[in-house]
Amino acid sequence: MFVVETPRIARKSKPGQFLVVRVDERGERIPLTIADSDAEKGIITLVIQEVGKSTIRMGVLREGDTLLDLVGPLGKPSHIDYFGKVVLVGGGIGIAPIYPVVKAMKYAGNSVVSIIGARTKELLFWEDKVKEFSDELLVTTDDGSCGHKGFVTDAVREVVSREPQVDLVVAIGPVIMMKAVAEVTRGPAIQTIVSLNPIMVDATGMCGGCRVTVGDRTKFACVDGPEFDGHLVDFDELMRRRKMYVDEEKTALQKCRLNHVATQHTFRAEHKG
Amino acid sequence: MEEWKKHKQPMRRQDPHVRARNFDEVALGYTEEEAVQEAERCLACKKSPCVEACPVEIDILGFIELVQQRDFLGAARKIKEKNALPAICGRVCPQEDQCEELCVLGKKFEPVSIGRLERFVADWEAANTETLAPERPAPTGKRVAVVGSGPAGLTVAADLANLGHSVTIFEAFHKAGGVLVYGIPEFRLPKAIVQREVEFVKSLGVELRLNYLVGRTITVDELLAQGYQAVFIAVGAGLPYFMNIPGENYNGVYSANEFLTRSNLMKAYRFPEYDTPIKRGKRVAVVGGGNVAMDSARTALRLGAEHVYNVYRRSRQEMPAREEEIENAIEEGIDIRFLTNPTRILGDGKGWVLAIECIKMRLGEPDQSGRRRPVPIEGSEHTIDVDVVIMAIGNGANPLLPSTTPGLETNKWGNIVADEDTGKTSMEGVYAGGDIVTGAATVISAMGAARRSARAIHDYLMTSRK
């Protein structure tokens, strides 16, 4: 988890938006969802999962270190409004970006049911933060080490079947999870918004690398999204496209000989400018 | 006339077989002797039609005469009076359609190679002197924000700084130069040269703010509210077009923008030394007939492709790419398929490109552009096996900035509506120029628009009450 000092981004950041980070001179541009922001303090919070060379390199940064480049906020903000009863779902690393949506939906007067889940207890975080702005919080873990044993999808199914009326579902997390949530809500035709995370380069609408099929149209997730109607997204295509550089990622990881133990740590990284 | 005066002094280039496998610059430039001899070919016409054809009004005769006198530094300064980016323009301007097209010598023989001389002079200055910034004029106290650091942005910034205004450029990327750094490849325009010319513009007192996406990080209205009396928008044509044919979202299909940005800006051609990956196709098809298509095809070749096709729906005559670039591409072994148009992209069942299906075309009646319209020949469908496809069929206006700037008028294609002579938009104090106004065009036309707009902005700043 990173707390980054970047007043110019913190000032403008809204729920649902992301930014692009470049860690060092030879680094990639990687998109990361903004998990929290504080305009007054000029800080934003990022939560990363160390899965590739760039995120592992971010993981070895220490308090006071500087990120080379940071641009944002990017993408369209979430549509925050009064809907009535909303179900907000964060899976795994998606717990972080669902948090600002939870907060904003609560402030907008909605009745908020939050569902967060992870593989196991150690990977869960922010239960308290999410709970603070939720009328009800359901927690799931795949192995049952915390909360209900099962997937967030199971909890969504339960809520949808017991509530007489659900007006909106927002799901953020792994592609497979968002696809599953969208399947649950398709039958009862509950509007379902998902936040997509395809491969991006510039993230400003210039490269088209992040194109996704929504309905029968191709959209650029970076500028048309990242949020789309979950019932219209071609998730299978998205999963395929995210694997475009699997071989290259292995090569990069082999080159990256960092004797690094993945840990969760909080620190401040400053960003110049 | 002596025989040597009839023809351009040839410029040395890397051998096609060698250069097709490296990213070093293809053209090697003139030596001093070659440059002086080329300059001697100039007829020194009193009317100098070449100057009239130069979008930035370089005193061409003036600098050529200085080359004849071997005053190369003087020649560089002469050019820089009008053009802050001579090493770039000498390389990428379509001189054959501008200054050299109107060269009187060119009516009977080959025109003077003005572009190569411009390049020589700029390179000579960089190699032999510390680039000196001209003396700064007295500050006017006026502040201007320039959005985008491509050819138009750099030009307007240099011009306004030279007039005493305080200029800040806002660039979305982590590096300045716009299309000069993300689009045009190293082998045609070395990035060190772009960097040098960006440094020159900074030496004029221009401030550069990177990683600022105007429209998101800050809006045009906020810039005006923060005390910038004028804003110049030069964000380029950054929205890649696709053909909307089946299979375009298969893995292995790129927009030219993405392919070139990965290779040029992110240095993916040096992966894994640099982190950004790129698919190195064995058999690559590039669709389109412009300079961007040539750049993409030649980049794919240098990344190690065994066979690179260039698929273009019209014939060579209509090809918008510069003649020189088409020749370079053919010499290097690019297989250009004229009068051929893709109909769909075939996948391997796992989401990866397997082949591109094309149809043969013939030329019909002229269309709006005056070029004969290509018409498909029924039953001529055929497939070409490829593992990477690059769509280089043009770019439109990125809607991001206009959509976050209420009151800024755009046309039906999303281009900003701006006066041709001044760049004035529908908003007071807001000007625009380059590809965001005209649609994708050339580096030099963007610079020309910026030059004209700089004058208008100067007039506005000096007369407005704000």
CSV table of C-alpha atoms in Angstrom, one decimal, chain A:
chain,number,residue,atom,x,y,z
A,1,MET,CA,0.0,0.0,0.0
A,2,PHE,CA,1.3,3.4,-1.0
A,3,VAL,CA,0.5,6.8,0.2
A,4,VAL,CA,1.7,9.2,-2.4
A,5,GLU,CA,2.1,12.9,-2.1
A,6,THR,CA,0.8,14.4,-5.3
A,7,PRO,CA,-1.3,17.5,-4.7
A,8,ARG,CA,-2.2,18.1,-8.3
A,9,ILE,CA,-3.7,14.6,-8.7
A,10,ALA,CA,-5.2,14.5,-5.2
A,11,ARG,CA,-7.0,17.8,-6.0
A,12,LYS,CA,-8.9,16.3,-9.0
A,13,SER,CA,-9.2,12.7,-8.1
A,14,LYS,CA,-12.7,11.2,-8.0
A,15,PRO,CA,-13.9,7.7,-7.3
A,16,GLY,CA,-13.4,5.3,-10.1
A,17,GLN,CA,-10.4,7.1,-11.6
A,18,PHE,CA,-6.9,5.7,-12.1
A,19,LEU,CA,-3.4,7.0,-12.8
A,20,VAL,CA,-0.3,5.9,-14.6
A,21,VAL,CA,3.0,5.3,-12.8
A,22,ARG,CA,6.5,4.9,-14.2
A,23,VAL,CA,8.8,3.7,-11.5
A,24,ASP,CA,12.2,4.4,-13.2
A,25,GLU,CA,13.8,5.5,-16.4
A,26,ARG,CA,13.5,2.1,-18.2
A,27,GLY,CA,10.1,1.4,-16.6
A,28,GLU,CA,6.7,0.7,-18.2
A,29,ARG,CA,3.8,2.9,-17.8
A,30,ILE,CA,1.4,1.0,-15.5
A,31,PRO,CA,-2.2,1.9,-14.8
A,32,LEU,CA,-3.2,1.8,-11.1
A,33,THR,CA,-6.6,2.5,-9.6
A,34,ILE,CA,-6.7,5.3,-7.1
A,35,ALA,CA,-7.9,3.7,-3.8
A,36,ASP,CA,-8.3,6.9,-1.8
A,37,SER,CA,-7.5,10.5,-2.0
A,38,ASP,CA,-7.3,13.5,0.2
A,39,ALA,CA,-7.3,16.8,-1.6
A,40,GLU,CA,-6.5,18.8,1.6
A,41,LYS,CA,-3.4,16.8,2.5
A,42,GLY,CA,-2.5,16.4,-1.2
A,43,ILE,CA,-2.2,12.7,-0.9
A,44,ILE,CA,-3.6,9.6,-2.7
A,45,THR,CA,-3.5,6.0,-1.7
A,46,LEU,CA,-2.6,3.1,-4.1
A,47,VAL,CA,-2.8,-0.5,-3.4
A,48,ILE,CA,-0.7,-2.8,-5.6
A,49,GLN,CA,-0.3,-6.5,-6.0
A,50,GLU,CA,3.3,-7.5,-6.8
A,51,VAL,CA,2.7,-9.6,-9.8
A,52,GLY,CA,5.1,-8.3,-12.4
A,53,LYS,CA,8.5,-6.6,-12.7
A,54,SER,CA,7.1,-3.1,-12.4
A,55,THR,CA,4.9,-3.8,-9.3
A,56,ILE,CA,7.7,-5.8,-7.7
A,57,ARG,CA,10.0,-2.8,-8.2
A,58,MET,CA,7.4,-0.6,-6.7
A,59,GLY,CA,7.3,-3.0,-3.7
A,60,VAL,CA,10.9,-2.4,-2.8
A,61,LEU,CA,10.5,1.4,-2.5
A,62,ARG,CA,10.7,2.7,1.0
A,63,GLU,CA,9.2,5.7,2.8
A,64,GLY,CA,10.5,8.9,1.3
A,65,ASP,CA,11.3,7.4,-2.1
A,66,THR,CA,10.2,9.1,-5.2
A,67,LEU,CA,8.2,7.7,-8.1
A,68,LEU,CA,9.7,8.9,-11.4
A,69,ASP,CA,6.4,9.7,-13.2
A,70,LEU,CA,2.8,10.0,-12.2
A,71,VAL,CA,0.0,11.2,-14.4
A,72,GLY,CA,-3.7,11.5,-13.6
A,73,PRO,CA,-6.3,11.3,-12.6
A,74,LEU,CA,-7.4,9.3,-15.7
A,75,GLY,CA,-10.6,7.8,-16.9
A,76,LYS,CA,-14.2,8.9,-16.3
A,77,PRO,CA,-15.2,9.1,-12.7
A,78,SER,CA,-17.8,6.7,-11.4
A,79,HIS,CA,-21.4,7.8,-11.8
A,80,ILE,CA,-22.3,8.7,-8.3
A,81,ASP,CA,-25.9,9.5,-7.6
A,82,TYR,CA,-28.9,8.4,-5.5
A,83,PHE,CA,-30.0,5.0,-6.8
A,84,GLY,CA,-31.6,3.6,-3.7
A,85,LYS,CA,-30.2,0.2,-2.7
A,86,VAL,CA,-26.7,-0.4,-4.1
A,87,VAL,CA,-24.5,-3.5,-3.7
A,88,LEU,CA,-20.8,-2.7,-4.0
A,89,VAL,CA,-18.4,-5.6,-4.5
A,90,GLY,CA,-14.7,-5.6,-4.2
A,91,GLY,CA,-12.7,-8.7,-4.8
A,92,GLY,CA,-9.0,-9.2,-3.9
A,93,ILE,CA,-7.1,-6.1,-4.9
A,94,GLY,CA,-10.4,-4.6,-6.0
A,95,ILE,CA,-11.3,-3.9,-2.4
A,96,ALA,CA,-9.1,-0.8,-2.7
A,97,PRO,CA,-10.9,0.9,-5.6
A,98,ILE,CA,-14.4,-0.1,-4.4
A,99,TYR,CA,-13.7,1.8,-1.1
A,100,PRO,CA,-14.0,5.4,-2.6
A,101,VAL,CA,-17.2,4.2,-4.4
A,102,VAL,CA,-18.7,3.0,-1.1
A,103,LYS,CA,-17.9,6.2,0.6
A,104,ALA,CA,-19.3,8.4,-2.2
A,105,MET,CA,-22.5,6.2,-2.6
A,106,LYS,CA,-23.1,6.5,1.1
A,107,TYR,CA,-22.7,10.3,1.0
A,108,ALA,CA,-25.1,10.4,-1.9
A,109,GLY,CA,-27.8,8.9,0.4
A,110,ASN,CA,-27.9,5.3,-0.9
A,111,SER,CA,-28.5,2.3,1.2
A,112,VAL,CA,-25.2,0.5,0.8
A,113,VAL,CA,-24.5,-3.2,1.0
A,114,SER,CA,-20.8,-3.9,0.6
A,115,ILE,CA,-19.3,-7.2,-0.2
A,116,ILE,CA,-15.6,-7.7,0.0
A,117,GLY,CA,-13.7,-10.9,-0.5
A,118,ALA,CA,-10.3,-12.5,-0.9
A,119,ARG,CA,-8.6,-15.9,-1.2
A,120,THR,CA,-7.7,-16.0,2.4
A,121,LYS,CA,-7.8,-13.9,5.6
A,122,GLU,CA,-4.2,-12.5,5.1
A,123,LEU,CA,-5.2,-10.9,1.8
A,124,LEU,CA,-8.2,-9.1,3.2
A,125,PHE,CA,-7.8,-5.5,4.1
A,126,TRP,CA,-9.8,-2.4,4.9
A,127,GLU,CA,-12.8,-4.2,6.4
A,128,ASP,CA,-13.1,-1.3,8.9
A,129,LYS,CA,-12.9,1.4,6.4
A,130,VAL,CA,-15.5,-0.2,4.1
A,131,LYS,CA,-17.7,-1.0,7.1
A,132,GLU,CA,-17.7,2.6,8.2
A,133,PHE,CA,-19.6,3.7,5.1
A,134,SER,CA,-21.8,0.6,4.6
A,135,ASP,CA,-25.2,-0.2,6.0
A,136,GLU,CA,-24.2,-3.8,5.8
A,137,LEU,CA,-20.9,-5.5,5.1
A,138,LEU,CA,-20.5,-9.1,3.9
A,139,VAL,CA,-17.0,-10.6,3.9
A,140,THR,CA,-16.1,-13.8,2.1
A,141,THR,CA,-12.9,-15.9,1.8
A,142,ASP,CA,-12.3,-18.8,-0.6
A,143,ASP,CA,-11.0,-20.9,2.3
A,144,GLY,CA,-13.4,-19.7,5.0
A,145,SER,CA,-10.6,-18.2,7.1
A,146,CYS,CA,-12.7,-15.1,7.6
A,147,GLY,CA,-16.3,-14.3,7.0
A,148,HIS,CA,-18.4,-16.6,4.8
A,149,LYS,CA,-16.6,-19.4,3.0
A,150,GLY,CA,-17.0,-18.9,-0.7
A,151,PHE,CA,-16.8,-16.3,-3.4
A,152,VAL,CA,-18.1,-12.8,-3.4
A,153,THR,CA,-20.5,-14.0,-6.2
A,154,ASP,CA,-22.2,-16.2,-3.6
A,155,ALA,CA,-22.8,-13.3,-1.4
A,156,VAL,CA,-24.1,-11.2,-4.3
A,157,ARG,CA,-26.5,-14.0,-5.2
A,158,GLU,CA,-27.7,-14.1,-1.6
A,159,VAL,CA,-28.3,-10.4,-1.3
A,160,VAL,CA,-30.0,-10.2,-4.7
A,161,SER,CA,-32.4,-13.0,-3.8
A,162,ARG,CA,-33.2,-11.7,-0.3
A,163,GLU,CA,-33.6,-8.0,-1.1
A,164,PRO,CA,-36.9,-7.1,-2.8
A,165,GLN,CA,-35.2,-4.3,-4.7
A,166,VAL,CA,-31.5,-3.8,-5.7
A,167,ASP,CA,-31.0,-0.7,-7.9
A,168,LEU,CA,-27.4,-1.0,-8.8
A,169,VAL,CA,-24.4,-3.3,-8.5
A,170,VAL,CA,-20.8,-2.1,-8.9
A,171,ALA,CA,-18.1,-4.8,-9.0
A,172,ILE,CA,-14.4,-4.3,-9.1
A,173,GLY,CA,-11.9,-7.1,-9.0
A,174,PRO,CA,-10.4,-9.9,-11.1
A,175,VAL,CA,-11.9,-10.2,-14.6
A,176,ILE,CA,-13.3,-13.6,-13.8
A,177,MET,CA,-15.0,-12.3,-10.7
A,178,MET,CA,-16.6,-9.4,-12.5
A,179,LYS,CA,-17.8,-11.7,-15.2
A,180,ALA,CA,-19.4,-14.0,-12.6
A,181,VAL,CA,-21.1,-11.1,-10.8
A,182,ALA,CA,-22.5,-9.9,-14.1
A,183,GLU,CA,-23.9,-13.3,-14.7
A,184,VAL,CA,-25.7,-13.4,-11.4
A,185,THR,CA,-27.4,-10.0,-12.0
A,186,ARG,CA,-28.2,-10.6,-15.7
A,187,GLY,CA,-31.3,-12.7,-14.9
A,188,PRO,CA,-32.9,-10.3,-12.6
A,189,ALA,CA,-31.7,-7.4,-14.9
A,190,ILE,CA,-30.0,-5.4,-12.2
A,191,GLN,CA,-27.9,-2.7,-13.6
A,192,THR,CA,-24.2,-3.8,-13.1
A,193,ILE,CA,-21.2,-1.6,-13.5
A,194,VAL,CA,-17.7,-3.2,-13.7
A,195,SER,CA,-14.3,-1.4,-13.8
A,196,LEU,CA,-12.0,-2.9,-16.5
A,197,ASN,CA,-8.2,-3.1,-16.3
A,198,PRO,CA,-6.9,-4.0,-19.8
A,199,ILE,CA,-3.3,-3.5,-20.9
A,200,MET,CA,-2.6,0.2,-21.5
A,201,VAL,CA,0.3,2.3,-22.7
A,202,ASP,CA,-0.5,6.0,-22.7
A,203,ALA,CA,-3.9,5.7,-21.0
A,204,THR,CA,-5.0,9.0,-22.6
A,205,GLY,CA,-6.8,7.6,-25.7
A,206,MET,CA,-3.9,7.5,-28.0
A,207,CYS,CA,-2.9,3.9,-28.5
A,208,GLY,CA,-6.0,1.8,-28.5
A,209,GLY,CA,-4.2,-1.0,-26.7
A,210,CYS,CA,-6.9,-1.1,-24.1
A,211,ARG,CA,-9.8,-1.7,-26.5
A,212,VAL,CA,-12.6,-3.8,-25.2
A,213,THR,CA,-15.8,-4.9,-26.8
A,214,VAL,CA,-18.9,-3.5,-25.1
A,215,GLY,CA,-22.2,-4.6,-26.8
A,216,ASP,CA,-21.2,-4.6,-30.4
A,217,ARG,CA,-18.8,-1.7,-30.2
A,218,THR,CA,-15.1,-1.3,-29.5
A,219,LYS,CA,-14.3,1.1,-26.7
A,220,PHE,CA,-11.1,2.4,-25.3
A,221,ALA,CA,-11.2,1.6,-21.6
A,222,CYS,CA,-8.8,4.5,-20.7
A,223,VAL,CA,-11.0,7.3,-21.9
A,224,ASP,CA,-14.4,5.7,-22.5
A,225,GLY,CA,-14.2,3.8,-19.2
A,226,PRO,CA,-12.8,2.3,-17.1
A,227,GLU,CA,-16.4,1.6,-16.0
A,228,PHE,CA,-18.8,-0.1,-18.3
A,229,ASP,CA,-22.1,-2.0,-18.3
A,230,GLY,CA,-21.1,-5.5,-17.1
A,231,HIS,CA,-23.9,-7.1,-19.0
A,232,LEU,CA,-22.4,-5.9,-22.3
A,233,VAL,CA,-18.7,-6.4,-21.8
A,234,ASP,CA,-17.0,-9.3,-23.7
A,235,PHE,CA,-15.0,-10.6,-20.7
A,236,ASP,CA,-13.5,-13.5,-22.5
A,237,GLU,CA,-11.9,-11.2,-25.0
A,238,LEU,CA,-10.6,-9.0,-22.2
A,239,MET,CA,-9.1,-12.0,-20.5
A,240,ARG,CA,-7.4,-13.1,-23.7
A,241,ARG,CA,-6.1,-9.6,-24.4
A,242,ARG,CA,-4.6,-9.3,-20.9
A,243,LYS,CA,-2.5,-12.3,-21.7
A,244,MET,CA,-0.9,-10.8,-24.8
A,245,TYR,CA,2.5,-10.4,-23.2
A,246,VAL,CA,2.6,-13.4,-20.9
A,247,ASP,CA,5.8,-14.7,-22.5
A,248,GLU,CA,7.5,-11.3,-22.3
A,249,GLU,CA,6.4,-10.9,-18.7
A,250,LYS,CA,8.2,-14.1,-17.8
A,251,THR,CA,11.4,-12.9,-19.5
A,252,ALA,CA,11.2,-9.6,-17.7
A,253,LEU,CA,10.6,-11.3,-14.4
A,254,GLN,CA,13.6,-13.5,-14.9
A,255,LYS,CA,15.7,-10.5,-15.6
A,256,CYS,CA,14.5,-8.8,-12.5
A,257,ARG,CA,16.7,-10.5,-9.9
A,258,LEU,CA,15.3,-8.8,-6.9
A,259,ASN,CA,15.6,-10.9,-3.8
A,260,HIS,CA,12.4,-9.5,-2.7
A,261,VAL,CA,9.9,-10.7,-0.1
A,262,ALA,CA,6.5,-9.5,-0.9
A,263,THR,CA,5.1,-7.7,2.1
A,264,GLN,CA,2.5,-5.1,2.8
A,265,HIS,CA,3.8,-1.9,3.9
A,266,THR,CA,2.6,1.7,4.1
A,267,PHE,CA,4.8,4.6,3.3
A,268,ARG,CA,4.8,8.0,1.7
A,269,ALA,CA,6.3,8.4,-1.7
A,270,GLU,CA,6.7,11.9,-2.9
A,271,HIS,CA,6.2,12.9,-6.4
A,272,LYS,CA,8.0,15.9,-7.8
A,273,GLY,CA,5.9,18.7,-9.4
